[in-house]
Amino acid sequence: MLNQNLWGNMLPDATMAEGFALALERGLVSPDDIVAWADSRVAEQEHPHHTVIDVSLLSADTSRMLAKLREVPGVRDHSQA
C-alpha cells in the first residue's frame, strides 16, 4: 500500500488525480492505493466532489478509474503530478 504521507493532501485534488492516473498507467500504484487516497479525501472534505466519491467506490477496473481520475475538476499542475 502506498504511503500517503509522502504527499499528504497538500496538493489540489486535480493534481493528485493526474499524478495517480500517470502512475497507474505506468504500473507504479495499484487501484487500491488510489481508492485509499479517494476514501481519505471523502472523509476529510465537508463536500467532496462527486468524481472523488466515484473513484472511492471503484474496484480494480483500471480503464474506468483512469477516466474518473481525469474527470476530477480543477487545475492540474503537471509539474507536481
Tab-separated table of C-alpha atoms in Angstrom:
chain	number	residue	atom	x	y	z
A	1	MET	CA	0.000	0.000	0.000
A	2	LEU	CA	1.237	3.446	-0.899
A	3	ASN	CA	2.352	5.692	1.944
A	4	GLN	CA	0.065	8.687	1.547
A	5	ASN	CA	2.209	10.712	3.919
A	6	LEU	CA	4.630	11.227	1.036
A	7	TRP	CA	2.240	13.813	-0.380
A	8	GLY	CA	-0.283	14.351	2.353
A	9	ASN	CA	-3.161	16.298	0.941
A	10	MET	CA	-1.261	19.491	0.273
A	11	LEU	CA	-1.746	19.297	-3.497
A	12	PRO	CA	-5.088	20.052	-5.162
A	13	ASP	CA	-7.257	17.024	-5.850
A	14	ALA	CA	-6.963	17.521	-9.628
A	15	THR	CA	-3.162	17.458	-9.447
A	16	MET	CA	-3.201	14.383	-7.216
A	17	ALA	CA	-5.690	12.667	-9.535
A	18	GLU	CA	-3.487	13.377	-12.555
A	19	GLY	CA	-0.419	12.066	-10.728
A	20	PHE	CA	-2.277	8.918	-9.755
A	21	ALA	CA	-3.525	8.460	-13.336
A	22	LEU	CA	0.016	8.719	-14.696
A	23	ALA	CA	1.354	6.372	-12.012
A	24	LEU	CA	-1.446	3.857	-12.629
A	25	GLU	CA	-0.717	3.847	-16.373
A	26	ARG	CA	2.909	3.031	-15.592
A	27	GLY	CA	2.099	0.379	-13.005
A	28	LEU	CA	3.614	2.389	-10.172
A	29	VAL	CA	0.495	2.358	-7.974
A	30	SER	CA	-2.352	-0.068	-7.568
A	31	PRO	CA	-6.052	0.737	-7.861
A	32	ASP	CA	-6.265	0.017	-4.111
A	33	ASP	CA	-3.777	2.848	-3.455
A	34	ILE	CA	-5.948	5.248	-5.418
A	35	VAL	CA	-9.151	4.136	-3.707
A	36	ALA	CA	-7.439	4.677	-0.326
A	37	TRP	CA	-6.489	8.229	-1.357
A	38	ALA	CA	-10.033	8.967	-2.573
A	39	ASP	CA	-11.507	7.500	0.615
A	40	SER	CA	-9.307	9.798	2.704
A	41	ARG	CA	-10.345	12.850	0.650
A	42	VAL	CA	-14.030	11.964	1.039
A	43	ALA	CA	-13.573	11.607	4.799
A	44	GLU	CA	-11.639	14.883	5.125
A	45	GLN	CA	-13.772	17.160	2.967
A	46	GLU	CA	-17.130	18.528	4.003
A	47	HIS	CA	-18.397	18.476	0.406
A	48	PRO	CA	-16.170	16.222	-1.726
A	49	HIS	CA	-16.693	16.408	-5.473
A	50	HIS	CA	-18.744	13.543	-6.897
A	51	THR	CA	-15.839	12.381	-9.067
A	52	VAL	CA	-13.677	11.794	-5.971
A	53	ILE	CA	-16.572	9.838	-4.437
A	54	ASP	CA	-16.860	7.840	-7.682
A	55	VAL	CA	-13.145	6.980	-7.542
A	56	SER	CA	-13.508	5.856	-3.925
A	57	LEU	CA	-16.237	3.414	-4.976
A	58	LEU	CA	-14.378	1.867	-7.929
A	59	SER	CA	-12.761	-1.530	-7.865
A	60	ALA	CA	-9.829	-2.731	-9.941
A	61	ASP	CA	-11.299	-1.547	-13.271
A	62	THR	CA	-8.251	0.386	-14.459
A	63	SER	CA	-9.846	1.961	-17.532
A	64	ARG	CA	-12.819	3.333	-15.562
A	65	MET	CA	-10.504	4.531	-12.823
A	66	LEU	CA	-8.318	6.395	-15.302
A	67	ALA	CA	-11.374	8.042	-16.826
A	68	LYS	CA	-12.736	9.109	-13.433
A	69	LEU	CA	-9.351	10.418	-12.263
A	70	ARG	CA	-9.189	12.605	-15.347
A	71	GLU	CA	-12.670	13.981	-14.589
A	72	VAL	CA	-11.691	15.354	-11.157
A	73	PRO	CA	-12.173	19.111	-11.627
A	74	GLY	CA	-9.580	21.757	-11.023
A	75	VAL	CA	-6.264	22.955	-12.332
A	76	ARG	CA	-3.746	20.182	-12.892
A	77	ASP	CA	-0.204	21.210	-12.055
A	78	HIS	CA	1.705	18.783	-14.266
A	79	SER	CA	4.997	19.807	-12.684
A	80	GLN	CA	3.686	18.395	-9.388
A	81	ALA	CA	1.782	15.393	-10.769
